Amino acid sequence: MLDSWLHLIALAVYLGTIIGLWIMLLPATSTLENSKDKIQFLARALKLYNPIQIGALGILLFTGAFQLTDLKAAYRELFVKQLGYNLGIKLCFAFFLVLFSVYQSMGIAHRFVKRQEGGDTITSQEFGAIIRRLKSSNGLILILSLITLWFGLRLRS
């Protein structure tokens, strides 16, 4: 029971970070006038965003795995017959979700934060490219999250 609640909370936090980045954080950077202010604002926000996103994704994956063990016990020998297809598709999408989430958090955001904190000069063209990569990866992550959630719900019914 606790695993189910923890799973739902982690799902809400994870989707909240993805939607919050898309709806609040990225548009807020465009409201600032100065390029230096934009860079500092985004770096501070991503410094908080990265551990929350990856932490929530980790909790989501582990609690999902715990729930899968309970489903195996309940279905016994019928597990593969009744849930195998949906589970296989869900795990495939979850794999790509993890890859793109880690790419966004560590490959784009974390590298940007470390460059900014290290005193590297970030041009407005580089900043624009970082924003575009964050937006495109975020859109893909949102789509993969919703598909994975849908297949996860199909396992329950």
PDB file of C-alpha atoms in Angstrom:
ATOM      1  CA  MET A   1       0.000   0.000   0.000  1.00  0.00           C
ATOM      2  CA  LEU A   2       2.813   2.389   0.884  1.00  0.00           C
ATOM      3  CA  ASP A   3       4.516   1.552  -2.411  1.00  0.00           C
ATOM      4  CA  SER A   4       1.390   2.603  -4.309  1.00  0.00           C
ATOM      5  CA  TRP A   5       1.226   5.948  -2.551  1.00  0.00           C
ATOM      6  CA  LEU A   6       4.926   6.544  -2.973  1.00  0.00           C
ATOM      7  CA  HIS A   7       4.608   5.645  -6.653  1.00  0.00           C
ATOM      8  CA  LEU A   8       1.763   8.125  -7.146  1.00  0.00           C
ATOM      9  CA  ILE A   9       3.638  10.879  -5.315  1.00  0.00           C
ATOM     10  CA  ALA A  10       6.795  10.245  -7.367  1.00  0.00           C
ATOM     11  CA  LEU A  11       4.717  10.270 -10.550  1.00  0.00           C
ATOM     12  CA  ALA A  12       3.127  13.577  -9.588  1.00  0.00           C
ATOM     13  CA  VAL A  13       6.489  15.130  -8.739  1.00  0.00           C
ATOM     14  CA  TYR A  14       8.096  13.831 -11.933  1.00  0.00           C
ATOM     15  CA  LEU A  15       5.280  15.050 -14.175  1.00  0.00           C
ATOM     16  CA  GLY A  16       5.223  18.294 -12.200  1.00  0.00           C
ATOM     17  CA  THR A  17       8.887  18.912 -12.957  1.00  0.00           C
ATOM     18  CA  ILE A  18       8.420  18.186 -16.645  1.00  0.00           C
ATOM     19  CA  ILE A  19       5.332  20.376 -16.971  1.00  0.00           C
ATOM     20  CA  GLY A  20       6.808  23.074 -14.718  1.00  0.00           C
ATOM     21  CA  LEU A  21       9.917  23.318 -16.891  1.00  0.00           C
ATOM     22  CA  TRP A  22       7.737  23.669 -19.983  1.00  0.00           C
ATOM     23  CA  ILE A  23       5.067  26.031 -18.637  1.00  0.00           C
ATOM     24  CA  MET A  24       6.904  28.146 -16.054  1.00  0.00           C
ATOM     25  CA  LEU A  25      10.680  27.965 -16.173  1.00  0.00           C
ATOM     26  CA  LEU A  26      11.477  28.224 -19.873  1.00  0.00           C
ATOM     27  CA  PRO A  27       8.941  31.020 -20.559  1.00  0.00           C
ATOM     28  CA  ALA A  28      10.223  32.912 -17.501  1.00  0.00           C
ATOM     29  CA  THR A  29      13.699  33.121 -19.011  1.00  0.00           C
ATOM     30  CA  SER A  30      12.323  34.960 -22.027  1.00  0.00           C
ATOM     31  CA  THR A  31      10.815  37.685 -19.838  1.00  0.00           C
ATOM     32  CA  LEU A  32      14.243  38.809 -18.634  1.00  0.00           C
ATOM     33  CA  GLU A  33      15.914  41.508 -20.712  1.00  0.00           C
ATOM     34  CA  ASN A  34      19.590  40.989 -19.999  1.00  0.00           C
ATOM     35  CA  SER A  35      21.307  37.893 -21.423  1.00  0.00           C
ATOM     36  CA  LYS A  36      23.456  37.556 -18.297  1.00  0.00           C
ATOM     37  CA  ASP A  37      20.348  37.594 -16.097  1.00  0.00           C
ATOM     38  CA  LYS A  38      18.736  34.914 -18.250  1.00  0.00           C
ATOM     39  CA  ILE A  39      21.775  32.675 -17.928  1.00  0.00           C
ATOM     40  CA  GLN A  40      22.009  33.133 -14.146  1.00  0.00           C
ATOM     41  CA  PHE A  41      18.278  32.594 -13.668  1.00  0.00           C
ATOM     42  CA  LEU A  42      18.229  29.409 -15.731  1.00  0.00           C
ATOM     43  CA  ALA A  43      21.363  28.034 -14.062  1.00  0.00           C
ATOM     44  CA  ARG A  44      19.923  28.597 -10.565  1.00  0.00           C
ATOM     45  CA  ALA A  45      16.618  27.017 -11.528  1.00  0.00           C
ATOM     46  CA  LEU A  46      18.204  24.014 -13.236  1.00  0.00           C
ATOM     47  CA  LYS A  47      20.463  23.452 -10.238  1.00  0.00           C
ATOM     48  CA  LEU A  48      17.301  22.744  -8.241  1.00  0.00           C
ATOM     49  CA  TYR A  49      15.417  21.051 -11.102  1.00  0.00           C
ATOM     50  CA  ASN A  50      18.024  18.375 -11.943  1.00  0.00           C
ATOM     51  CA  PRO A  51      18.080  16.455  -8.630  1.00  0.00           C
ATOM     52  CA  ILE A  52      14.315  16.672  -8.228  1.00  0.00           C
ATOM     53  CA  GLN A  53      13.657  15.319 -11.728  1.00  0.00           C
ATOM     54  CA  ILE A  54      16.180  12.484 -11.536  1.00  0.00           C
ATOM     55  CA  GLY A  55      15.277  11.637  -7.928  1.00  0.00           C
ATOM     56  CA  ALA A  56      11.569  11.440  -8.716  1.00  0.00           C
ATOM     57  CA  LEU A  57      12.314   9.313 -11.780  1.00  0.00           C
ATOM     58  CA  GLY A  58      14.412   6.929  -9.670  1.00  0.00           C
ATOM     59  CA  ILE A  59      11.698   6.559  -7.033  1.00  0.00           C
ATOM     60  CA  LEU A  60       9.134   6.080  -9.787  1.00  0.00           C
ATOM     61  CA  LEU A  61      11.162   3.279 -11.366  1.00  0.00           C
ATOM     62  CA  PHE A  62      11.857   1.451  -8.114  1.00  0.00           C
ATOM     63  CA  THR A  63       8.296   1.627  -6.812  1.00  0.00           C
ATOM     64  CA  GLY A  64       7.073   0.476 -10.224  1.00  0.00           C
ATOM     65  CA  ALA A  65       9.415  -2.505 -10.002  1.00  0.00           C
ATOM     66  CA  PHE A  66       8.087  -3.329  -6.529  1.00  0.00           C
ATOM     67  CA  GLN A  67       4.517  -3.203  -7.839  1.00  0.00           C
ATOM     68  CA  LEU A  68       5.518  -5.486 -10.699  1.00  0.00           C
ATOM     69  CA  THR A  69       6.703  -8.088  -8.192  1.00  0.00           C
ATOM     70  CA  ASP A  70       3.294  -7.984  -6.512  1.00  0.00           C
ATOM     71  CA  LEU A  71       1.574  -8.425  -9.886  1.00  0.00           C
ATOM     72  CA  LYS A  72       3.753 -11.448 -10.664  1.00  0.00           C
ATOM     73  CA  ALA A  73       2.771 -13.026  -7.370  1.00  0.00           C
ATOM     74  CA  ALA A  74      -0.923 -12.376  -7.981  1.00  0.00           C
ATOM     75  CA  TYR A  75      -1.031 -13.685 -11.562  1.00  0.00           C
ATOM     76  CA  ARG A  76       1.489 -16.536 -11.141  1.00  0.00           C
ATOM     77  CA  GLU A  77       1.702 -18.608 -14.336  1.00  0.00           C
ATOM     78  CA  LEU A  78      -0.775 -16.386 -16.210  1.00  0.00           C
ATOM     79  CA  PHE A  79       1.459 -13.319 -15.780  1.00  0.00           C
ATOM     80  CA  VAL A  80       3.158 -13.480 -19.176  1.00  0.00           C
ATOM     81  CA  LYS A  81      -0.032 -14.436 -21.005  1.00  0.00           C
ATOM     82  CA  GLN A  82      -2.178 -11.668 -19.572  1.00  0.00           C
ATOM     83  CA  LEU A  83       0.313  -8.863 -18.953  1.00  0.00           C
ATOM     84  CA  GLY A  84       3.343  -9.695 -21.085  1.00  0.00           C
ATOM     85  CA  TYR A  85       2.530  -7.564 -24.133  1.00  0.00           C
ATOM     86  CA  ASN A  86       1.530  -4.430 -22.211  1.00  0.00           C
ATOM     87  CA  LEU A  87       4.448  -4.850 -19.839  1.00  0.00           C
ATOM     88  CA  GLY A  88       6.932  -5.266 -22.692  1.00  0.00           C
ATOM     89  CA  ILE A  89       5.689  -2.135 -24.442  1.00  0.00           C
ATOM     90  CA  LYS A  90       5.660  -0.179 -21.167  1.00  0.00           C
ATOM     91  CA  LEU A  91       9.217  -1.217 -20.326  1.00  0.00           C
ATOM     92  CA  CYS A  92      10.371  -0.241 -23.806  1.00  0.00           C
ATOM     93  CA  PHE A  93       8.912   3.243 -23.439  1.00  0.00           C
ATOM     94  CA  ALA A  94      10.220   3.477 -19.853  1.00  0.00           C
ATOM     95  CA  PHE A  95      13.724   2.673 -21.126  1.00  0.00           C
ATOM     96  CA  PHE A  96      13.621   5.538 -23.610  1.00  0.00           C
ATOM     97  CA  LEU A  97      12.043   7.783 -20.982  1.00  0.00           C
ATOM     98  CA  VAL A  98      14.987   7.172 -18.660  1.00  0.00           C
ATOM     99  CA  LEU A  99      17.493   7.756 -21.466  1.00  0.00           C
ATOM    100  CA  PHE A 100      16.003  11.068 -22.543  1.00  0.00           C
ATOM    101  CA  SER A 101      15.397  12.239 -18.959  1.00  0.00           C
ATOM    102  CA  VAL A 102      19.005  11.614 -18.002  1.00  0.00           C
ATOM    103  CA  TYR A 103      20.161  13.233 -21.252  1.00  0.00           C
ATOM    104  CA  GLN A 104      18.104  16.338 -20.487  1.00  0.00           C
ATOM    105  CA  SER A 105      19.112  16.543 -16.849  1.00  0.00           C
ATOM    106  CA  MET A 106      22.760  15.531 -17.055  1.00  0.00           C
ATOM    107  CA  GLY A 107      23.684  16.053 -20.697  1.00  0.00           C
ATOM    108  CA  ILE A 108      22.098  19.459 -21.193  1.00  0.00           C
ATOM    109  CA  ALA A 109      21.109  21.057 -17.885  1.00  0.00           C
ATOM    110  CA  HIS A 110      23.929  19.860 -15.630  1.00  0.00           C
ATOM    111  CA  ARG A 111      26.612  20.717 -18.184  1.00  0.00           C
ATOM    112  CA  PHE A 112      25.089  24.183 -18.617  1.00  0.00           C
ATOM    113  CA  VAL A 113      25.046  24.775 -14.853  1.00  0.00           C
ATOM    114  CA  LYS A 114      28.650  23.621 -14.461  1.00  0.00           C
ATOM    115  CA  ARG A 115      29.793  25.842 -17.323  1.00  0.00           C
ATOM    116  CA  GLN A 116      28.022  28.842 -15.827  1.00  0.00           C
ATOM    117  CA  GLU A 117      29.347  28.161 -12.331  1.00  0.00           C
ATOM    118  CA  GLY A 118      32.846  27.616 -13.728  1.00  0.00           C
ATOM    119  CA  GLY A 119      32.850  31.111 -15.175  1.00  0.00           C
ATOM    120  CA  ASP A 120      32.703  30.078 -18.838  1.00  0.00           C
ATOM    121  CA  THR A 121      31.293  32.639 -21.204  1.00  0.00           C
ATOM    122  CA  ILE A 122      27.998  31.494 -22.703  1.00  0.00           C
ATOM    123  CA  THR A 123      26.997  33.406 -25.807  1.00  0.00           C
ATOM    124  CA  SER A 124      23.405  34.224 -26.632  1.00  0.00           C
ATOM    125  CA  GLN A 125      23.554  31.740 -29.529  1.00  0.00           C
ATOM    126  CA  GLU A 126      24.715  28.966 -27.181  1.00  0.00           C
ATOM    127  CA  PHE A 127      22.029  29.931 -24.677  1.00  0.00           C
ATOM    128  CA  GLY A 128      19.390  29.802 -27.426  1.00  0.00           C
ATOM    129  CA  ALA A 129      20.625  26.351 -28.450  1.00  0.00           C
ATOM    130  CA  ILE A 130      20.414  25.147 -24.852  1.00  0.00           C
ATOM    131  CA  ILE A 131      16.844  26.454 -24.547  1.00  0.00           C
ATOM    132  CA  ARG A 132      15.860  24.725 -27.817  1.00  0.00           C
ATOM    133  CA  ARG A 133      17.396  21.428 -26.703  1.00  0.00           C
ATOM    134  CA  LEU A 134      15.649  21.671 -23.325  1.00  0.00           C
ATOM    135  CA  LYS A 135      12.306  22.377 -25.019  1.00  0.00           C
ATOM    136  CA  SER A 136      12.615  19.572 -27.562  1.00  0.00           C
ATOM    137  CA  SER A 137      13.812  16.998 -25.035  1.00  0.00           C
ATOM    138  CA  ASN A 138      11.111  18.100 -22.604  1.00  0.00           C
ATOM    139  CA  GLY A 139       8.393  17.605 -25.209  1.00  0.00           C
ATOM    140  CA  LEU A 140       9.682  14.131 -25.998  1.00  0.00           C
ATOM    141  CA  ILE A 141       9.929  13.277 -22.291  1.00  0.00           C
ATOM    142  CA  LEU A 142       6.352  14.416 -21.717  1.00  0.00           C
ATOM    143  CA  ILE A 143       5.073  12.250 -24.570  1.00  0.00           C
ATOM    144  CA  LEU A 144       7.068   9.228 -23.377  1.00  0.00           C
ATOM    145  CA  SER A 145       5.834   9.797 -19.808  1.00  0.00           C
ATOM    146  CA  LEU A 146       2.207   9.834 -20.865  1.00  0.00           C
ATOM    147  CA  ILE A 147       2.585   6.722 -23.027  1.00  0.00           C
ATOM    148  CA  THR A 148       4.383   4.896 -20.218  1.00  0.00           C
ATOM    149  CA  LEU A 149       1.697   5.986 -17.764  1.00  0.00           C
ATOM    150  CA  TRP A 150      -1.033   4.762 -20.103  1.00  0.00           C
ATOM    151  CA  PHE A 151       0.554   1.302 -20.462  1.00  0.00           C
ATOM    152  CA  GLY A 152       1.099   1.210 -16.698  1.00  0.00           C
ATOM    153  CA  LEU A 153      -2.578   1.869 -16.112  1.00  0.00           C
ATOM    154  CA  ARG A 154      -3.466  -0.901 -18.552  1.00  0.00           C
ATOM    155  CA  LEU A 155      -1.494  -3.314 -16.368  1.00  0.00           C
ATOM    156  CA  ARG A 156      -3.747  -2.459 -13.449  1.00  0.00           C
ATOM    157  CA  SER A 157      -7.049  -3.078 -15.217  1.00  0.00           C
TER     158      SER A 157
END
